[in-house]
Short mmCIF file of N, CA and C in Angstrom, two decimals:
data_model
loop_
_atom_site.label_atom_id
_atom_site.label_comp_id
_atom_site.label_asym_id
_atom_site.label_seq_id
_atom_site.Cartn_x
_atom_site.Cartn_y
_atom_site.Cartn_z
N UNK A 30 0.83 -1.14 0.00
CA UNK A 30 0.00 0.00 0.00
C UNK A 30 0.89 1.23 0.00
N UNK A 31 0.67 1.97 -0.94
CA UNK A 31 1.50 3.14 -1.14
C UNK A 31 0.68 4.38 -0.79
N UNK A 32 1.12 5.05 0.31
CA UNK A 32 0.41 6.25 0.72
C UNK A 32 1.17 7.43 0.14
N UNK A 33 0.44 8.21 -0.55
CA UNK A 33 1.07 9.37 -1.18
C UNK A 33 1.35 10.42 -0.13
N UNK A 34 2.56 10.81 -0.14
CA UNK A 34 2.90 11.85 0.83
C UNK A 34 2.58 13.20 0.20
N UNK A 35 1.83 13.97 0.96
CA UNK A 35 1.43 15.29 0.45
C UNK A 35 2.52 16.32 0.73
N UNK A 36 2.18 17.49 0.38
CA UNK A 36 3.14 18.55 0.64
C UNK A 36 3.28 18.75 2.14
N UNK A 37 4.49 18.83 2.56
CA UNK A 37 4.71 19.07 3.98
C UNK A 37 4.87 20.58 4.18
N UNK A 38 4.05 21.08 5.05
CA UNK A 38 4.14 22.50 5.34
C UNK A 38 5.18 22.72 6.44
N UNK A 39 5.94 23.76 6.25
CA UNK A 39 6.91 24.09 7.28
C UNK A 39 6.18 24.78 8.43
N UNK A 40 6.47 24.32 9.61
CA UNK A 40 5.85 24.91 10.77
C UNK A 40 6.70 26.09 11.24
N UNK A 41 6.06 27.19 11.50
CA UNK A 41 6.76 28.34 12.04
C UNK A 41 5.85 29.02 13.06
N UNK A 42 6.47 29.74 13.92
CA UNK A 42 5.72 30.42 14.96
C UNK A 42 5.53 31.86 14.52
N UNK A 43 4.30 32.29 14.50
CA UNK A 43 3.99 33.65 14.11
C UNK A 43 4.00 34.51 15.39
N UNK A 44 4.97 35.42 15.49
CA UNK A 44 5.09 36.21 16.71
C UNK A 44 4.48 37.61 16.56
N UNK A 45 3.83 37.86 15.45
CA UNK A 45 3.21 39.17 15.24
C UNK A 45 2.15 39.46 16.29
N UNK A 46 1.25 38.52 16.62
CA UNK A 46 0.26 38.83 17.68
C UNK A 46 0.92 39.08 19.04
N UNK A 47 2.02 38.38 19.31
CA UNK A 47 2.72 38.58 20.57
C UNK A 47 3.29 40.00 20.65
N UNK A 48 3.86 40.47 19.56
CA UNK A 48 4.40 41.83 19.52
C UNK A 48 3.28 42.85 19.70
N UNK A 49 2.12 42.59 19.07
CA UNK A 49 0.97 43.49 19.22
C UNK A 49 0.54 43.58 20.68
N UNK A 50 0.48 42.45 21.37
CA UNK A 50 0.07 42.44 22.77
C UNK A 50 1.09 43.18 23.63
N UNK A 51 2.37 42.99 23.36
CA UNK A 51 3.40 43.67 24.13
C UNK A 51 3.29 45.18 23.95
N UNK A 52 3.09 45.64 22.74
CA UNK A 52 2.94 47.08 22.51
C UNK A 52 1.68 47.63 23.18
N UNK A 53 0.59 46.87 23.14
CA UNK A 53 -0.63 47.31 23.80
C UNK A 53 -0.42 47.42 25.32
N UNK A 54 0.28 46.46 25.90
CA UNK A 54 0.57 46.53 27.33
C UNK A 54 1.47 47.73 27.65
N UNK A 55 2.43 47.98 26.80
CA UNK A 55 3.32 49.12 27.00
C UNK A 55 2.53 50.42 26.96
N UNK A 56 1.66 50.56 25.98
CA UNK A 56 0.84 51.77 25.88
C UNK A 56 -0.08 51.89 27.09
N UNK A 57 -0.68 50.79 27.51
CA UNK A 57 -1.57 50.81 28.67
C UNK A 57 -0.83 51.29 29.91
N UNK A 58 0.35 50.76 30.18
CA UNK A 58 1.08 51.15 31.38
C UNK A 58 1.57 52.60 31.30
N UNK A 59 1.92 53.05 30.11
CA UNK A 59 2.35 54.43 29.96
C UNK A 59 1.20 55.40 30.22
N UNK A 60 0.01 55.04 29.75
CA UNK A 60 -1.15 55.93 29.92
C UNK A 60 -1.67 55.88 31.35
N UNK A 61 -1.67 54.73 31.96
CA UNK A 61 -2.27 54.59 33.29
C UNK A 61 -1.33 54.99 34.43
N UNK A 62 -0.08 55.24 34.15
CA UNK A 62 0.87 55.62 35.19
C UNK A 62 0.65 57.06 35.60
N UNK A 63 0.70 57.30 36.88
CA UNK A 63 0.61 58.67 37.36
C UNK A 63 2.00 59.11 37.80
N UNK A 64 2.39 60.25 37.32
CA UNK A 64 3.70 60.77 37.67
C UNK A 64 3.54 61.70 38.86
N UNK A 65 4.42 61.51 39.81
CA UNK A 65 4.36 62.30 41.03
C UNK A 65 5.61 63.17 41.10
N UNK A 66 5.39 64.43 41.36
CA UNK A 66 6.52 65.34 41.47
C UNK A 66 7.20 65.11 42.81
N UNK A 67 8.50 64.97 42.76
CA UNK A 67 9.26 64.75 43.99
C UNK A 67 9.24 66.02 44.83
N UNK A 68 9.11 65.83 46.11
CA UNK A 68 9.13 66.99 46.99
C UNK A 68 10.57 67.49 47.11
N UNK A 69 10.68 68.78 47.19
CA UNK A 69 12.01 69.38 47.25
C UNK A 69 12.34 69.74 48.68
N UNK A 70 13.56 69.50 49.05
CA UNK A 70 14.04 69.89 50.36
C UNK A 70 14.92 71.11 50.18
N UNK A 71 14.57 72.17 50.86
CA UNK A 71 15.36 73.38 50.72
C UNK A 71 16.58 73.29 51.64
N UNK A 72 17.73 73.45 51.06
CA UNK A 72 18.99 73.33 51.80
C UNK A 72 19.70 74.67 51.75
N UNK A 73 20.12 75.12 52.90
CA UNK A 73 20.92 76.34 52.97
C UNK A 73 22.38 75.91 53.06
N UNK A 74 23.12 76.20 52.01
CA UNK A 74 24.52 75.81 51.96
C UNK A 74 25.38 76.79 52.76
N UNK A 75 26.38 76.29 53.44
CA UNK A 75 27.25 77.19 54.20
C UNK A 75 28.13 78.01 53.26
N UNK A 76 28.44 79.20 53.70
CA UNK A 76 29.31 80.07 52.92
C UNK A 76 30.76 79.72 53.22
N UNK A 77 31.58 79.80 52.21
CA UNK A 77 33.00 79.50 52.38
C UNK A 77 33.68 80.68 53.06
N UNK A 78 34.31 80.39 54.15
CA UNK A 78 35.03 81.44 54.87
C UNK A 78 36.39 80.89 55.25
N UNK A 79 37.37 81.23 54.46
CA UNK A 79 38.72 80.74 54.71
C UNK A 79 39.52 81.83 55.40
N UNK A 80 40.36 81.41 56.30
CA UNK A 80 41.25 82.36 56.95
C UNK A 80 42.36 82.72 55.96
N UNK A 81 42.37 83.95 55.58
CA UNK A 81 43.37 84.40 54.61
C UNK A 81 44.60 84.86 55.37
N UNK A 82 45.68 84.18 55.12
CA UNK A 82 46.94 84.57 55.74
C UNK A 82 47.72 85.42 54.74
N UNK A 83 48.39 86.43 55.21
CA UNK A 83 49.15 87.25 54.28
C UNK A 83 50.28 86.43 53.64
N UNK A 84 50.42 86.64 52.37
CA UNK A 84 51.44 85.89 51.64
C UNK A 84 52.83 86.41 52.01
N UNK A 85 53.71 85.50 52.30
CA UNK A 85 55.08 85.85 52.64
C UNK A 85 55.92 85.67 51.37
N UNK A 86 56.33 86.77 50.81
CA UNK A 86 57.07 86.73 49.55
C UNK A 86 58.57 86.54 49.76
N UNK A 87 58.96 86.13 50.94
CA UNK A 87 60.37 85.97 51.24
C UNK A 87 60.92 84.72 50.56
N UNK A 88 62.07 84.84 49.96
CA UNK A 88 62.76 83.69 49.38
C UNK A 88 64.26 83.93 49.50
N UNK A 89 64.98 82.83 49.52
CA UNK A 89 66.44 82.90 49.57
C UNK A 89 66.99 82.74 48.17
N UNK A 90 67.83 83.66 47.77
CA UNK A 90 68.45 83.57 46.46
C UNK A 90 69.92 83.23 46.65
N UNK A 91 70.28 82.04 46.20
CA UNK A 91 71.67 81.58 46.32
C UNK A 91 72.31 81.67 44.94
N UNK A 92 73.45 82.37 44.88
CA UNK A 92 74.16 82.57 43.61
C UNK A 92 75.58 82.05 43.77
N UNK A 93 76.08 81.40 42.72
CA UNK A 93 77.47 80.93 42.69
C UNK A 93 78.11 81.53 41.44
N UNK A 94 79.19 82.27 41.62
CA UNK A 94 79.83 82.87 40.45
C UNK A 94 80.86 81.91 39.85
N UNK A 95 81.59 82.37 38.83
CA UNK A 95 82.53 81.52 38.10
C UNK A 95 83.69 81.05 38.98
N UNK A 96 84.06 81.84 39.99
CA UNK A 96 85.16 81.44 40.88
C UNK A 96 84.70 80.49 41.98
N UNK A 97 83.39 80.24 42.09
CA UNK A 97 82.87 79.35 43.12
C UNK A 97 82.49 80.06 44.40
N UNK A 98 82.39 81.39 44.37
CA UNK A 98 82.01 82.16 45.55
C UNK A 98 80.48 82.14 45.69
N UNK A 99 80.03 81.91 46.93
CA UNK A 99 78.59 81.87 47.21
C UNK A 99 78.08 83.25 47.61
N UNK A 100 76.86 83.56 47.17
CA UNK A 100 76.16 84.78 47.56
C UNK A 100 74.76 84.38 48.01
N UNK A 101 74.33 84.86 49.16
CA UNK A 101 72.97 84.62 49.65
C UNK A 101 72.27 85.96 49.70
N UNK A 102 71.22 86.10 48.88
CA UNK A 102 70.47 87.36 48.73
C UNK A 102 71.40 88.53 48.43
N UNK A 103 72.40 88.29 47.59
CA UNK A 103 73.32 89.34 47.16
C UNK A 103 74.47 89.59 48.10
N UNK A 104 74.50 88.97 49.26
CA UNK A 104 75.60 89.17 50.21
C UNK A 104 76.59 88.01 50.08
N UNK A 105 77.86 88.37 50.00
CA UNK A 105 78.91 87.37 49.80
C UNK A 105 79.11 86.57 51.08
N UNK A 106 79.24 85.23 50.90
CA UNK A 106 79.53 84.34 52.02
C UNK A 106 81.04 84.32 52.20
N UNK A 107 81.51 84.22 53.44
CA UNK A 107 82.93 84.35 53.77
C UNK A 107 83.80 83.36 53.01
N UNK A 108 83.44 82.09 53.01
CA UNK A 108 84.25 81.09 52.29
C UNK A 108 83.32 80.18 51.49
N UNK A 109 83.92 79.17 50.87
CA UNK A 109 83.15 78.30 49.98
C UNK A 109 82.76 76.99 50.64
N UNK A 110 82.79 76.92 51.94
CA UNK A 110 82.39 75.69 52.62
C UNK A 110 80.86 75.62 52.70
N UNK A 111 80.36 74.41 52.58
CA UNK A 111 78.91 74.19 52.62
C UNK A 111 78.34 74.57 53.99
N UNK A 112 79.07 74.31 55.06
CA UNK A 112 78.59 74.64 56.41
C UNK A 112 78.39 76.15 56.56
N UNK A 113 79.31 76.92 55.98
CA UNK A 113 79.20 78.38 56.05
C UNK A 113 77.98 78.85 55.26
N UNK A 114 77.76 78.24 54.09
CA UNK A 114 76.59 78.58 53.27
C UNK A 114 75.31 78.26 54.03
N UNK A 115 75.30 77.11 54.69
CA UNK A 115 74.11 76.70 55.45
C UNK A 115 73.82 77.69 56.58
N UNK A 116 74.86 78.12 57.31
CA UNK A 116 74.68 79.09 58.40
C UNK A 116 74.18 80.43 57.86
N UNK A 117 74.73 80.86 56.72
CA UNK A 117 74.31 82.13 56.13
C UNK A 117 72.84 82.06 55.71
N UNK A 118 72.43 80.93 55.16
CA UNK A 118 71.03 80.77 54.76
C UNK A 118 70.11 80.76 55.98
N UNK A 119 70.54 80.12 57.07
CA UNK A 119 69.73 80.09 58.28
C UNK A 119 69.60 81.48 58.89
N UNK A 120 70.68 82.26 58.85
CA UNK A 120 70.64 83.62 59.39
C UNK A 120 69.70 84.49 58.57
N UNK A 121 69.75 84.35 57.24
CA UNK A 121 68.88 85.15 56.37
C UNK A 121 67.41 84.76 56.52
N UNK A 122 67.16 83.47 56.71
CA UNK A 122 65.77 83.00 56.83
C UNK A 122 65.17 83.41 58.16
N UNK A 123 65.98 83.50 59.19
CA UNK A 123 65.47 83.87 60.51
C UNK A 123 64.56 82.79 61.06
N UNK A 124 63.35 83.17 61.47
CA UNK A 124 62.41 82.21 62.06
C UNK A 124 61.52 81.54 61.02
N UNK A 125 61.64 81.92 59.78
CA UNK A 125 60.80 81.33 58.73
C UNK A 125 61.23 79.88 58.49
N UNK A 126 60.23 79.01 58.37
CA UNK A 126 60.54 77.60 58.11
C UNK A 126 60.42 77.34 56.61
N UNK A 127 61.35 76.64 56.08
CA UNK A 127 61.36 76.20 54.68
C UNK A 127 61.04 77.32 53.69
N UNK A 128 61.84 78.38 53.64
CA UNK A 128 61.60 79.40 52.62
C UNK A 128 62.00 78.87 51.25
N UNK A 129 61.36 79.33 50.20
CA UNK A 129 61.76 78.88 48.87
C UNK A 129 63.17 79.36 48.54
N UNK A 130 63.94 78.48 47.94
CA UNK A 130 65.33 78.79 47.59
C UNK A 130 65.43 78.91 46.08
N UNK A 131 65.96 80.04 45.64
CA UNK A 131 66.09 80.28 44.20
C UNK A 131 67.56 80.28 43.86
#
């Protein structure tokens, strides 16, 4: 017995109705949602008040000439020893801590 095989239809899932339902739900939720304005809290920000200290424009200028003589702020140092230069710089700086050295 020979049964004739008919045309076989390809089965596929039609998702068009599903997309329609999703869009309808999206529209429904967008329309039915109530938007609420957030309450505002008034904040008074503090004003910036910095203690302004006067700028100290003091700096030490150390110069070495071609002969190797040291000068601190234009005054010649007695000899070329580093200890003497250090003492001269400390005397010029006085009580100031860490003055800029040029």
